[in-house]
Coordinates of C-alpha atoms in Angstrom, one line a residue:
Chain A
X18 CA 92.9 134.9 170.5
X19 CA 91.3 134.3 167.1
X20 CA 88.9 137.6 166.4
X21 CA 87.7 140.7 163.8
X22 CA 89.9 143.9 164.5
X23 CA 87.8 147.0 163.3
X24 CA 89.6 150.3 163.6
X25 CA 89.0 153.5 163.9
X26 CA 86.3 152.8 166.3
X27 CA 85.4 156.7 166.1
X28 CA 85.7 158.3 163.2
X29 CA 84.8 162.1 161.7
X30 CA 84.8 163.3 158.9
X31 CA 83.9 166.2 157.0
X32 CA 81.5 166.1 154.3
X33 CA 83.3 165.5 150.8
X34 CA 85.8 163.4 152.3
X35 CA 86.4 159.8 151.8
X36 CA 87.5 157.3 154.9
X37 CA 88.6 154.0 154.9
X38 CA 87.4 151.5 157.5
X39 CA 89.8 148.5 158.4
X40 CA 88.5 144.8 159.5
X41 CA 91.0 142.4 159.9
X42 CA 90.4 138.8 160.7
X43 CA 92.7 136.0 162.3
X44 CA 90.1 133.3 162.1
X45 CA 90.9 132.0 158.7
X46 CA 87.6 132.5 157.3
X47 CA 86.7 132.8 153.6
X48 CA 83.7 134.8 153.6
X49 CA 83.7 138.5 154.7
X50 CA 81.0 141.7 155.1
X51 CA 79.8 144.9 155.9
X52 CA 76.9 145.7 157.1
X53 CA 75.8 149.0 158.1
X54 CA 73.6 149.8 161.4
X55 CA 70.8 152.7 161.9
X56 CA 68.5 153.2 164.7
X57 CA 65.7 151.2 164.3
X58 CA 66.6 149.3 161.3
X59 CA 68.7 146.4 162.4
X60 CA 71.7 145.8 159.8
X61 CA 72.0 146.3 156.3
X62 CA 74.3 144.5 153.9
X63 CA 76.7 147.2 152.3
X64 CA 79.5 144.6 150.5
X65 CA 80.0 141.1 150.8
X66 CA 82.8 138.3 149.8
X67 CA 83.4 134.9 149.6
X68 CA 86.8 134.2 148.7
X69 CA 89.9 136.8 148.2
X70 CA 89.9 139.0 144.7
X71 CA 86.0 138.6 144.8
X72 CA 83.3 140.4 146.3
X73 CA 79.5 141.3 145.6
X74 CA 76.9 144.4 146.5
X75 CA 74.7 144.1 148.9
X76 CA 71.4 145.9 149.5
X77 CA 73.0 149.4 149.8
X78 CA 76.2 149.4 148.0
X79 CA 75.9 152.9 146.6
X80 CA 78.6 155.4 148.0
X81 CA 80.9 152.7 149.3
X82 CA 83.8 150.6 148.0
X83 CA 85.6 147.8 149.1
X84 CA 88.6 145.4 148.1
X85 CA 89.9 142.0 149.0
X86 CA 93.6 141.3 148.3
X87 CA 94.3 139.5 151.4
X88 CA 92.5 136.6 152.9
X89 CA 92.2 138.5 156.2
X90 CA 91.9 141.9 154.9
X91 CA 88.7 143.4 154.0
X92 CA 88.6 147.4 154.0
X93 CA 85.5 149.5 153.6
X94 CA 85.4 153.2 152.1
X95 CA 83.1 155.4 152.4
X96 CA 83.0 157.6 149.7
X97 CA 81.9 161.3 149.0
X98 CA 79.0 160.0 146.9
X99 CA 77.4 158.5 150.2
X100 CA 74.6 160.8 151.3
X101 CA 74.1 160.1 154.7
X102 CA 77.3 158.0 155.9
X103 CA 76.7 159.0 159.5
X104 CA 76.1 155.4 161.5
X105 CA 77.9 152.4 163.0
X106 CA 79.6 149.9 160.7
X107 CA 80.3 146.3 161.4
X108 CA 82.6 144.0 159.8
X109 CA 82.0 140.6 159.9
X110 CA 83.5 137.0 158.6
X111 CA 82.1 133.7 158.5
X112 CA 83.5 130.0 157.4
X113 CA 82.3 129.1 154.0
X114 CA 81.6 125.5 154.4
X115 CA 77.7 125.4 153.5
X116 CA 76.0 127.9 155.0
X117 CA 74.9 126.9 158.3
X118 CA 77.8 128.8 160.2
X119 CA 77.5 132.2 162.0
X120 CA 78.6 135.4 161.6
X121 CA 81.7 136.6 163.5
X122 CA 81.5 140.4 164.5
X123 CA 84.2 142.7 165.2
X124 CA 83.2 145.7 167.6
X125 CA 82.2 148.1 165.4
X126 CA 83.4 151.5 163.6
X127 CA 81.4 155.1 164.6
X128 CA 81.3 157.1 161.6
X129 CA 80.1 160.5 162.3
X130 CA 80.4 163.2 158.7
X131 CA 80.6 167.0 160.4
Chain B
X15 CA 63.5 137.3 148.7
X16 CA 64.5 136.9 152.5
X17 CA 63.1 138.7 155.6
X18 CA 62.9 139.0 158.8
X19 CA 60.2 140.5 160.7
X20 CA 60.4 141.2 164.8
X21 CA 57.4 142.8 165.6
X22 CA 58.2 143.9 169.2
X23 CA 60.8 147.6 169.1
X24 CA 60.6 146.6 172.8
X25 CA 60.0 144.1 175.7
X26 CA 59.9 144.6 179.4
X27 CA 60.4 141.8 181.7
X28 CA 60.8 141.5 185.8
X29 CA 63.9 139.9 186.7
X30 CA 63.4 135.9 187.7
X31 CA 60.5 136.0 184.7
X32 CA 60.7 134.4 181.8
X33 CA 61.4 136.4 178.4
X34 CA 60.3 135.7 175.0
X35 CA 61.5 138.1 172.1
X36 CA 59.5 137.1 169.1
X37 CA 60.6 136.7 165.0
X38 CA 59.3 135.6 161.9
X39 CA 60.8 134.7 158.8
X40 CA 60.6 134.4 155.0
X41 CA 62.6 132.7 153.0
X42 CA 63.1 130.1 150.2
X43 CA 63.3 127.0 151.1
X44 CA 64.1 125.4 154.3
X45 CA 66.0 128.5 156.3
X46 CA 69.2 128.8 158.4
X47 CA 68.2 130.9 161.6
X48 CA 70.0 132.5 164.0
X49 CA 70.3 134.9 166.9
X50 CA 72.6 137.6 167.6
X51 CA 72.7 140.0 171.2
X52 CA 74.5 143.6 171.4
X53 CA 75.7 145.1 173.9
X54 CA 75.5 148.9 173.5
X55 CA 78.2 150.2 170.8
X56 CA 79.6 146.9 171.0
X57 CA 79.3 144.2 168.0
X58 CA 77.0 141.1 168.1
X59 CA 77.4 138.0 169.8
X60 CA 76.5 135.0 168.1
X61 CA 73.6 133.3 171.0
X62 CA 72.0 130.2 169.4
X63 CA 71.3 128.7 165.6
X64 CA 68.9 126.2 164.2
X65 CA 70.2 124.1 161.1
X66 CA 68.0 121.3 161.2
X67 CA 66.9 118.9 163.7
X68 CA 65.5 119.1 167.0
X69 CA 62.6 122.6 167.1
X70 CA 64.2 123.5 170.1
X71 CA 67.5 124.9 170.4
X72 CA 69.8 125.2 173.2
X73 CA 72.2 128.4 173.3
X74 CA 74.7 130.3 175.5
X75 CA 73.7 132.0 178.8
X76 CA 70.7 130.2 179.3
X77 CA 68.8 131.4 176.0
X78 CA 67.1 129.2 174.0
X79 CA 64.3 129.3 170.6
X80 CA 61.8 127.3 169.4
X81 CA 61.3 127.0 165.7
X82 CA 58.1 126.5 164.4
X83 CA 57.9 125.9 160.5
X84 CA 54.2 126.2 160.4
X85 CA 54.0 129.0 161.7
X86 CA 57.6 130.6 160.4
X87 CA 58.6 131.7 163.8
X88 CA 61.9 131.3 165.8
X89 CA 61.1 132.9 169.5
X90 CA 63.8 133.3 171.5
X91 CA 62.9 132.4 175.1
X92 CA 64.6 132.0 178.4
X93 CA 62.9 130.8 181.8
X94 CA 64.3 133.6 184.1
X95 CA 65.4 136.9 183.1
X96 CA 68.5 138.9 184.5
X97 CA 69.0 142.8 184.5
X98 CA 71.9 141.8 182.7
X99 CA 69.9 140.3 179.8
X100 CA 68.9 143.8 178.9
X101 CA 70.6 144.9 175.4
X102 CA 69.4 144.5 172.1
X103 CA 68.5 141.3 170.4
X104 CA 68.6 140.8 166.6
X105 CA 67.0 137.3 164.8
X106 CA 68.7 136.4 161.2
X107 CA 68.0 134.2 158.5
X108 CA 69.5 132.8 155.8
X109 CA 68.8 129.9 153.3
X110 CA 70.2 126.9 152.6
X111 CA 70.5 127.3 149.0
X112 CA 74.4 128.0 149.4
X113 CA 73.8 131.6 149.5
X114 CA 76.0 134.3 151.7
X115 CA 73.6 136.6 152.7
X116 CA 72.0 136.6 156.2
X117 CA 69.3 139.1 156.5
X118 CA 68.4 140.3 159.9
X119 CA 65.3 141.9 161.7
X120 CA 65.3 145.7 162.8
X121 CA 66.6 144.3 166.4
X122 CA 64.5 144.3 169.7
X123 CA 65.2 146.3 173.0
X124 CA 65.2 144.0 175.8
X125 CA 64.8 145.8 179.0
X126 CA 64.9 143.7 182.6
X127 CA 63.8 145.2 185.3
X128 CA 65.2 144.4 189.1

């Protein structure tokens, strides 16, 4: 079945530390993203990209980093420079034909900093 | 810029009533809307979507919204609730510019009570 694979979906880390969060897509989409989710303030665009080698900021880019070297690859890190990384991560692809197609969620990565 | 406002954090409902979770939008030019449902620690689910056309969309399990340019509003709405409606339900826009970026609202808690 064509999907988004997000793993770890629990994740700790201590403070300092950098993680990596992996989304992986079979659905042969172009465009990929992260968005990050708080309590109470629906999702917030972290990174975003439309074709592979490319990618833009979103709202909240600071403290994270991403790359896209594979079509169905898109990893998220958080960084040590992120202040308050604790939350729920979603990765999330769509087809790039115009823009009147939906988003395509994986399940989601808990990231909880100790 | 693009936003989305849902004005409701919550709405309660008797089972067999009819729901309506309400969202309004900004945006330039004529939008793309869409809404998403999660299921707790779970990712979104992809419900209904109005492009263009007909003000009243049809989506999965029974949902559907009503768009009203007038009045910049896309209510999702269905005729009789079920207990297991109850999750939380995000609206989205984006424009139709070619851009990438879908914006969403802060999310509303549906809760259905038997």
């Amino acid at each position: 079945d064509g999907g988004i694979t997000q793993s770890p979906k629990y994740l700790f880390r201590k403070e300092g530390q950098n993680v990596t969060l992996s989304c992986e897509q079979n659905l042969n989409h172009d465009a990929m993203y992260w968005y990050r989710q708080d309590p109470g303030q629906g999702l917030r665009l972290i990174y975003y990209s439309q074709i592979v080698n490319d990618f833009q900021k979103g709202d909240i880019a600071e403290g994270y980093s991403v790359s896209r070297e594979k079509k169905e690859s898109f990893p998220l890190t958080v960084t040590s420079a992120q202040k308050n990384p604790t939350a729920f991560y979603l990765c999330a692809s769509r087809t790039s034909g115009g823009s009147t197609g939906e988003l395509f969620f994986g399940e989601g990565s808990r990231l909880t900093v100790l | 810029a693009q936003s989305v406002a849902q004005p409701e954090d919550q709405v309660n409902v008797a089972e067999g009533n009819p729901l309506t979770v309400k969202c309004t939008y900004s945006v330039s030019g004529n939008p793309y809307l869409f809404w998403y449902v999660q299921y707790p620690n779970r990712g979104l689910q992809f419900l209904l979507k109005y492009i263009t056309g007909d003000n009243l969309v049809k989506g999965s399990y029974g949902f559907e919204a009503e768009f009203n340019k007038s009045q910049t509003s896309f209510h999702l709405k269905k005729p009789s609730a079920l207990v297991s409606d109850s999750a939380l339900y995000f609206c989205a826009v984006r424009d139709n510019t070619g851009g990438f970026k879908t914006i969403f609202g802060a999310g509303t808690r549906l809760f259905v009570k038997a």
